[in-house]
Short mmCIF file of C-alpha atoms in Angstrom, two decimals:
data_model
loop_
_atom_site.label_atom_id
_atom_site.label_comp_id
_atom_site.label_asym_id
_atom_site.label_seq_id
_atom_site.Cartn_x
_atom_site.Cartn_y
_atom_site.Cartn_z
CA MET A 1 115.78 83.63 119.35
CA THR A 2 113.07 82.01 121.46
CA ALA A 3 110.02 79.96 120.66
CA ASN A 4 107.98 79.15 123.80
CA PRO A 5 104.73 81.09 123.33
CA ALA A 6 103.92 81.16 127.01
CA ALA A 7 107.26 82.70 128.00
CA VAL A 8 108.23 85.12 125.25
CA GLY A 9 108.70 88.78 126.06
CA LEU A 10 109.83 91.36 123.56
CA PRO A 11 113.09 93.25 124.17
CA ASP A 12 113.18 97.02 124.43
CA MET A 13 112.90 98.62 121.00
CA GLN A 14 112.76 102.09 119.51
CA LEU A 15 111.00 103.17 116.34
CA THR A 16 113.44 104.28 113.67
CA PRO A 17 112.96 108.05 113.27
CA GLY A 18 111.57 109.10 109.91
CA ALA A 19 110.67 105.59 108.71
CA PRO A 20 107.03 105.06 107.73
CA PHE A 21 104.95 103.09 110.22
CA GLY A 22 102.22 100.67 109.21
CA VAL A 23 99.75 98.39 110.93
CA TYR A 24 99.12 94.96 109.43
CA VAL A 25 96.09 92.97 110.61
CA HIS A 26 95.93 89.26 109.85
CA VAL A 27 92.45 87.84 109.42
CA PRO A 28 92.79 84.05 109.76
CA PHE A 29 89.39 82.98 108.41
CA CYS A 30 88.58 81.26 105.10
CA LEU A 31 85.48 79.37 104.00
CA THR A 32 87.61 76.78 102.19
CA ARG A 33 91.31 76.10 101.85
CA CYS A 34 92.76 76.64 98.38
CA GLY A 35 95.02 73.80 97.29
CA TYR A 36 98.11 75.97 96.76
CA CYS A 37 97.82 78.08 99.92
CA ASP A 38 100.13 77.68 102.93
CA PHE A 39 99.10 80.90 104.70
CA ASN A 40 98.03 80.83 108.35
CA THR A 41 94.32 80.41 107.69
CA TYR A 42 91.54 78.28 109.17
CA THR A 43 88.16 77.09 107.97
CA PRO A 44 85.18 76.98 110.37
CA ALA A 45 85.66 73.23 110.85
CA GLU A 46 89.24 73.79 112.02
CA LEU A 47 88.36 76.26 114.79
CA GLY A 48 86.96 75.09 118.06
CA GLY A 49 86.63 78.36 119.92
CA VAL A 50 87.52 81.57 118.07
CA ASN A 51 84.88 83.00 115.76
CA PRO A 52 85.08 86.39 114.01
CA ASP A 53 83.44 88.26 116.89
CA ALA A 54 85.75 86.71 119.50
CA TRP A 55 88.74 87.38 117.24
CA LEU A 56 87.73 91.02 116.93
CA GLY A 57 87.73 91.40 120.69
CA VAL A 58 91.17 89.89 121.24
CA LEU A 59 92.56 91.79 118.26
CA GLY A 60 91.53 94.99 120.01
CA SER A 61 93.46 93.83 123.07
CA GLU A 62 96.62 93.28 121.02
CA LEU A 63 96.35 96.66 119.33
CA GLU A 64 95.90 98.35 122.71
CA LEU A 65 99.03 96.62 124.06
CA ALA A 66 100.90 97.48 120.85
CA ALA A 67 100.09 101.18 121.04
CA ALA A 68 101.14 101.30 124.69
CA ARG A 69 104.38 99.47 123.91
CA LEU A 70 105.36 101.78 121.04
CA GLY A 71 103.99 105.01 122.45
CA GLY A 72 101.16 105.22 119.93
CA PRO A 73 102.88 106.19 116.66
CA THR A 74 100.57 107.51 113.97
CA ALA A 75 99.89 104.91 111.28
CA ASP A 76 100.81 105.94 107.75
CA THR A 77 99.32 102.76 106.29
CA VAL A 78 96.95 100.00 107.41
CA PHE A 79 96.62 96.67 105.61
CA LEU A 80 94.14 93.87 106.34
CA GLY A 81 95.28 90.57 104.87
CA GLY A 82 94.57 86.92 105.34
CA GLY A 83 92.83 84.70 105.04
CA THR A 84 89.73 86.40 103.74
CA PRO A 85 89.10 89.77 105.40
CA SER A 86 85.94 90.30 103.35
CA LEU A 87 84.36 87.35 105.19
CA LEU A 88 84.16 89.60 108.26
CA GLY A 89 81.55 91.78 106.60
CA ALA A 90 81.35 95.55 106.58
CA GLU A 91 80.51 96.10 110.26
CA ARG A 92 83.51 94.15 111.56
CA LEU A 93 85.90 95.56 108.96
CA CYS A 94 84.86 99.06 109.94
CA ALA A 95 85.31 98.15 113.61
CA VAL A 96 88.89 97.02 112.92
CA LEU A 97 89.71 100.35 111.33
CA ASP A 98 88.03 102.22 114.17
CA THR A 99 90.23 100.35 116.65
CA VAL A 100 93.41 101.14 114.74
CA ARG A 101 92.33 104.79 114.52
CA GLN A 102 91.59 104.87 118.26
CA GLN A 103 94.87 103.25 119.35
CA PHE A 104 97.33 104.75 116.86
CA GLY A 105 95.63 107.49 114.94
CA LEU A 106 95.85 107.75 111.16
CA ALA A 107 97.95 110.15 109.13
CA ALA A 108 95.91 112.64 107.13
CA ASP A 109 96.86 110.86 103.90
CA ALA A 110 96.85 107.34 105.35
CA GLU A 111 96.49 104.44 102.92
CA VAL A 112 94.03 101.85 104.25
CA THR A 113 93.81 98.57 102.33
CA THR A 114 91.81 95.41 102.70
CA GLU A 115 92.27 92.23 100.75
CA ALA A 116 89.07 90.61 99.54
CA ASN A 117 87.95 87.48 97.78
CA PRO A 118 85.53 88.29 94.97
CA GLU A 119 82.87 85.84 96.11
CA SER A 120 82.49 87.53 99.52
CA THR A 121 82.09 91.12 98.31
CA SER A 122 79.16 93.25 97.21
CA PRO A 123 78.44 96.85 96.21
CA GLU A 124 77.10 97.44 99.72
CA LEU A 125 80.31 96.15 101.32
CA PHE A 126 82.49 98.43 99.21
CA ALA A 127 80.28 101.45 99.86
CA ALA A 128 80.47 100.90 103.62
CA LEU A 129 84.25 100.44 103.57
CA ARG A 130 84.79 103.56 101.52
CA SER A 131 82.62 105.60 103.89
CA ALA A 132 84.58 104.25 106.87
CA GLY A 133 87.92 105.43 105.48
CA TYR A 134 89.29 102.51 103.50
CA THR A 135 91.17 103.82 100.47
CA ARG A 136 92.30 100.67 98.64
CA VAL A 137 90.99 97.19 97.82
CA SER A 138 93.11 94.23 96.71
CA LEU A 139 91.12 91.44 95.06
CA GLY A 140 92.30 87.89 94.52
CA MET A 141 91.66 87.19 90.83
CA GLN A 142 94.25 84.51 89.98
CA SER A 143 92.92 83.80 86.47
CA VAL A 144 89.89 83.99 84.18
CA SER A 145 90.44 80.43 83.02
CA PRO A 146 87.96 77.96 84.56
CA ARG A 147 90.48 75.12 84.42
CA VAL A 148 93.15 77.20 86.15
CA LEU A 149 90.74 78.29 88.88
CA GLY A 150 89.71 74.65 89.29
CA THR A 151 93.30 73.48 89.68
CA LEU A 152 93.88 76.16 92.30
CA ASP A 153 90.62 75.23 94.12
CA ARG A 154 89.30 78.75 93.77
CA VAL A 155 85.54 78.96 94.23
CA HIS A 156 84.72 82.22 92.44
CA SER A 157 83.51 82.22 88.84
CA PRO A 158 85.94 83.41 86.13
CA GLY A 159 84.29 86.82 85.74
CA ARG A 160 83.53 87.58 89.37
CA ALA A 161 86.85 89.30 90.20
CA VAL A 162 86.45 91.80 87.36
CA ALA A 163 82.86 92.45 88.39
CA ALA A 164 83.96 93.02 92.00
CA ALA A 165 86.64 95.45 90.83
CA GLY A 166 83.95 97.40 88.98
CA GLU A 167 81.82 97.51 92.12
CA ALA A 168 84.76 98.85 94.16
CA LEU A 169 85.46 101.54 91.59
CA ALA A 170 81.79 102.50 91.48
CA ALA A 171 81.82 102.84 95.29
CA GLY A 172 84.48 105.53 95.00
CA PHE A 173 87.73 103.60 95.44
CA ASP A 174 90.48 105.25 93.41
CA HIS A 175 92.89 102.41 94.11
CA VAL A 176 91.89 98.85 93.24
CA SER A 177 94.29 95.96 92.69
CA LEU A 178 93.80 92.59 91.01
CA ASP A 179 96.17 89.76 91.94
CA LEU A 180 97.11 87.12 89.36
CA ILE A 181 98.93 83.79 89.62
CA TYR A 182 100.78 82.43 86.60
CA GLY A 183 102.33 79.03 85.93
CA THR A 184 99.51 76.83 87.21
CA PRO A 185 99.67 73.31 85.73
CA GLY A 186 97.44 73.25 82.67
CA GLU A 187 97.62 77.00 82.08
CA SER A 188 98.45 78.16 78.55
CA ASP A 189 100.05 81.37 77.34
CA ASP A 190 96.65 82.44 76.04
CA ASP A 191 95.05 81.77 79.45
CA LEU A 192 97.46 84.27 80.98
CA ARG A 193 96.98 86.79 78.17
CA ARG A 194 93.21 86.69 78.65
CA SER A 195 93.63 87.12 82.41
CA VAL A 196 95.97 90.10 82.11
CA ASP A 197 93.76 91.69 79.45
CA ALA A 198 90.73 91.25 81.71
CA ALA A 199 92.55 92.91 84.60
CA ILE A 200 93.55 95.83 82.40
CA ASP A 201 90.05 96.19 80.97
CA ALA A 202 88.61 96.24 84.52
CA GLY A 203 89.99 99.76 84.93
CA VAL A 204 92.08 99.07 88.04
CA ASP A 205 95.30 100.97 88.74
CA HIS A 206 97.34 98.09 90.18
CA VAL A 207 98.07 94.49 89.17
CA SER A 208 100.18 91.95 91.02
CA ALA A 209 101.36 88.80 89.22
CA TYR A 210 103.02 86.00 91.15
CA ALA A 211 104.58 82.79 89.91
CA LEU A 212 102.90 79.73 91.38
CA VAL A 213 105.02 78.19 94.12
CA VAL A 214 104.30 74.61 95.18
CA GLU A 215 104.54 74.86 98.96
CA GLU A 216 105.23 71.75 101.02
CA GLY A 217 102.28 70.55 103.03
CA THR A 218 99.64 71.86 100.62
CA ALA A 219 97.14 69.81 98.65
CA LEU A 220 98.79 71.04 95.46
CA ALA A 221 102.17 69.68 96.60
CA ARG A 222 100.63 66.30 97.28
CA ARG A 223 99.10 66.21 93.79
CA VAL A 224 102.43 67.11 92.21
CA ARG A 225 104.22 64.47 94.28
CA ARG A 226 101.70 61.82 93.17
CA GLY A 227 102.25 62.78 89.55
CA GLU A 228 98.71 64.07 89.03
CA LEU A 229 100.03 67.52 88.10
CA ALA A 230 103.31 68.68 86.63
CA ALA A 231 105.49 70.96 88.72
CA PRO A 232 105.84 74.51 87.36
CA ASP A 233 108.73 74.83 84.90
CA ASP A 234 111.20 77.68 85.47
CA ASP A 235 111.50 78.50 81.77
CA VAL A 236 107.73 78.57 81.37
CA LEU A 237 107.40 80.81 84.43
CA ALA A 238 109.96 83.24 82.99
CA HIS A 239 108.11 83.32 79.66
CA ARG A 240 104.77 83.93 81.39
CA TYR A 241 106.29 86.78 83.40
CA GLU A 242 107.46 88.39 80.15
CA ILE A 243 103.95 88.05 78.69
CA ALA A 244 102.38 89.77 81.70
CA ASP A 245 105.01 92.51 81.75
CA GLU A 246 104.65 93.27 78.04
CA LEU A 247 100.86 93.51 78.19
CA LEU A 248 100.81 95.63 81.33
CA ARG A 249 103.46 98.06 80.15
CA ALA A 250 101.71 98.47 76.81
CA ALA A 251 98.56 99.44 78.76
CA GLY A 252 100.27 102.17 80.77
CA PHE A 253 101.32 100.19 83.82
CA ASP A 254 104.93 100.16 85.00
CA TRP A 255 106.63 97.81 87.39
CA TYR A 256 107.60 99.29 90.74
CA GLU A 257 108.54 95.98 92.34
CA VAL A 258 109.40 92.76 90.56
CA SER A 259 105.90 91.29 90.94
CA ASN A 260 103.86 94.50 91.03
CA TRP A 261 102.76 96.98 88.36
CA SER A 262 100.71 100.14 88.71
CA ARG A 263 99.48 103.15 86.85
CA PRO A 264 101.03 106.43 88.07
CA GLY A 265 100.16 106.94 91.74
CA GLY A 266 98.77 103.44 92.17
CA GLN A 267 101.63 101.85 94.09
CA CYS A 268 100.76 100.11 97.35
CA ARG A 269 102.48 102.25 99.98
CA HIS A 270 102.10 99.64 102.70
CA ASN A 271 103.95 97.01 100.70
CA LEU A 272 106.58 99.56 99.70
CA GLY A 273 107.23 99.92 103.41
CA TYR A 274 108.15 96.23 103.60
CA TRP A 275 110.66 96.56 100.78
CA ASP A 276 112.11 99.96 101.57
CA GLY A 277 112.90 100.13 105.27
CA GLY A 278 109.50 100.78 106.82
CA GLN A 279 108.32 99.50 110.19
CA TRP A 280 105.07 97.83 111.12
CA TRP A 281 103.18 96.10 113.87
CA GLY A 282 101.54 92.89 112.69
CA ALA A 283 98.45 92.03 114.73
CA GLY A 284 96.56 88.77 114.59
CA PRO A 285 97.48 85.06 114.69
CA GLY A 286 100.79 84.37 112.95
CA ALA A 287 101.38 88.02 111.98
CA HIS A 288 104.97 89.28 111.70
CA SER A 289 106.22 92.67 112.93
CA TYR A 290 109.36 94.75 112.50
CA VAL A 291 110.41 97.76 114.59
CA GLY A 292 113.92 99.19 114.94
CA ASN A 293 116.13 96.16 114.47
CA THR A 294 113.69 93.68 116.02
CA ARG A 295 111.51 91.23 114.11
CA TRP A 296 108.94 89.06 115.85
CA TRP A 297 106.03 86.82 115.01
CA ASN A 298 102.83 85.87 116.79
CA VAL A 299 101.62 82.42 117.74
CA LYS A 300 99.76 80.88 114.84
CA HIS A 301 96.62 79.27 116.19
CA PRO A 302 93.74 81.65 116.94
CA ASN A 303 92.87 79.80 120.15
CA THR A 304 96.41 80.14 121.55
CA TYR A 305 96.46 83.75 120.42
CA ALA A 306 93.24 84.46 122.28
CA ALA A 307 94.38 82.64 125.43
CA LEU A 308 97.56 84.70 125.72
CA LEU A 309 95.75 87.98 125.23
CA ALA A 310 93.17 86.95 127.83
CA ASP A 311 96.10 87.03 130.27
CA ALA A 312 97.13 90.50 129.00
CA ALA A 313 100.24 89.00 127.38
CA LEU A 314 101.44 89.88 123.90
CA PRO A 315 100.92 86.74 121.75
CA VAL A 316 104.56 86.54 120.66
CA ALA A 317 105.94 83.18 119.55
CA GLY A 318 109.51 84.31 118.88
CA PHE A 319 111.76 87.20 117.96
CA GLU A 320 115.16 88.05 116.56
CA GLN A 321 117.28 91.16 116.69
CA LEU A 322 119.11 91.89 113.46
CA ASP A 323 122.77 92.88 113.62
CA ALA A 324 124.47 95.19 111.14
CA ASP A 325 125.31 92.34 108.74
CA ALA A 326 121.74 91.02 108.72
CA LEU A 327 120.32 94.50 108.19
CA HIS A 328 122.69 95.04 105.27
CA THR A 329 121.68 91.73 103.70
CA GLU A 330 118.02 92.68 103.97
CA ASP A 331 118.66 96.09 102.41
CA VAL A 332 120.25 94.44 99.37
CA LEU A 333 117.69 91.64 99.18
CA LEU A 334 114.66 93.93 99.29
CA LYS A 335 115.68 97.22 97.72
CA ILE A 336 117.11 95.60 94.59
CA ARG A 337 113.57 94.37 93.81
CA LEU A 338 112.28 97.93 93.50
CA ARG A 339 112.09 99.96 90.30
CA ARG A 340 113.79 102.82 92.15
CA GLY A 341 116.65 100.42 92.82
CA LEU A 342 119.35 99.89 95.42
CA PRO A 343 121.39 102.97 96.42
CA LEU A 344 125.01 102.40 95.43
CA ASP A 345 126.24 103.95 98.66
CA LEU A 346 124.77 101.00 100.56
CA LEU A 347 127.19 98.62 98.85
CA GLU A 348 130.54 97.70 100.31
CA ALA A 349 133.68 97.87 98.16
CA ALA A 350 133.65 94.16 97.25
CA GLU A 351 129.93 94.37 96.43
CA ARG A 352 130.56 97.29 94.09
CA GLU A 353 133.02 95.13 92.21
CA ARG A 354 130.45 92.35 91.96
CA ALA A 355 127.88 94.92 90.81
CA ALA A 356 130.21 95.85 87.96
CA VAL A 357 130.17 92.21 86.84
CA ALA A 358 126.37 92.13 87.01
CA ILE A 359 126.26 95.31 84.92
CA ALA A 360 128.54 93.72 82.33
CA ASP A 361 126.26 90.67 82.30
CA GLY A 362 123.26 92.87 81.53
CA LEU A 363 121.44 92.12 84.79
CA VAL A 364 121.52 95.61 86.29
CA VAL A 365 122.17 99.19 85.24
CA THR A 366 122.98 102.33 87.21
CA GLU A 367 120.41 105.13 87.34
CA ASP A 368 120.82 108.19 89.57
CA GLU A 369 123.40 106.47 91.78
CA ARG A 370 121.18 103.42 92.18
CA LEU A 371 121.48 99.87 90.94
CA VAL A 372 118.35 98.92 88.99
CA LEU A 373 117.39 95.53 87.57
CA THR A 374 117.11 95.22 83.81
CA ASP A 375 114.25 93.28 82.25
CA ARG A 376 116.50 90.22 82.17
CA GLY A 377 117.65 90.92 85.70
CA ARG A 378 114.09 90.84 86.99
CA LEU A 379 113.82 87.25 85.80
CA LEU A 380 116.95 86.44 87.82
CA ALA A 381 116.48 88.74 90.79
CA ASP A 382 117.37 86.11 93.39
CA ALA A 383 120.55 85.25 91.50
CA VAL A 384 121.48 88.94 91.33
CA VAL A 385 121.16 89.18 95.12
CA ARG A 386 123.36 86.13 95.60
CA ALA A 387 125.93 87.53 93.19
CA LEU A 388 126.11 90.85 95.04
CA LEU A 389 126.35 89.34 98.51
CA ASP A 390 128.50 86.23 97.98
#
């Protein structure tokens, strides 16, 4: 592994035949920093040189280098995340997709997703994105409770996410996701119920629900450390997960990954690639990539990112090549989280014996020669992984 941004070169790598290939684009811009967020994002006051137009130019340089390095594989999926991609506006978002299309090409049935914050969207934005070839929108909703949104430092009004989802659907998007966070200090069971019900009533075909994690270095962590807010309680988080799961399943959603539910056909194919052996090039400051057995990550600061690309150098901060043991660990760690489960033939003899114990404990079951988490097992997914591998 290496970490000197000015000196890093990627090793030779080969795309794994038959594995889906995606392009992830990291948009590092946010108007404000949410108190719980530790993503690689920057507000205007934190950037001295790179603005959205300059970023778009250097992003094109990275994608051109990426296509040349990999031989231009066709992209099955494209995902713009951040940050706040919707801050770029329709013209720049369409330009990003045009660049990906030009450098890699898109499969005929390609899934093209952008994340969006509700306060920076409009019917006109969604109409332009749909016309340009975007097929999916993922909106950050978090909650409909004003006090929860306030604790999380979210700036959109409680009803704006649902309204934005309606605008995306009206623009012709068949696939719209709303993302929830549960376990925020001060949240009640009823707050979560109202939020899940609102997401269901919005008519979307995908809902993600994530337990709040207090990340070191965030404003939220400092408030918890000072005693202003209580840290999330594991038992409360488990109970909230059960509430969300019950409501979503009763409304026709089913889980396909521990934190993700969809109506039939609504799964996010790009994210499935992360969990199920896909490959992707991550472009943008701080983005991570994975091809063959090589994982690498870009330099984080947009100014450093731009400087390296100005010298026609890939903006790589470090890389690692996974050996057979590491690849096996990742297979178990990721595939067990999926509703389709972990193929039993991937398990070694000792792991099969441990799986039998987990089955007896009611954490997993076997379905079609796969190991699948039970409802209780989903609450203890990390412990199930440790039990299988240790």
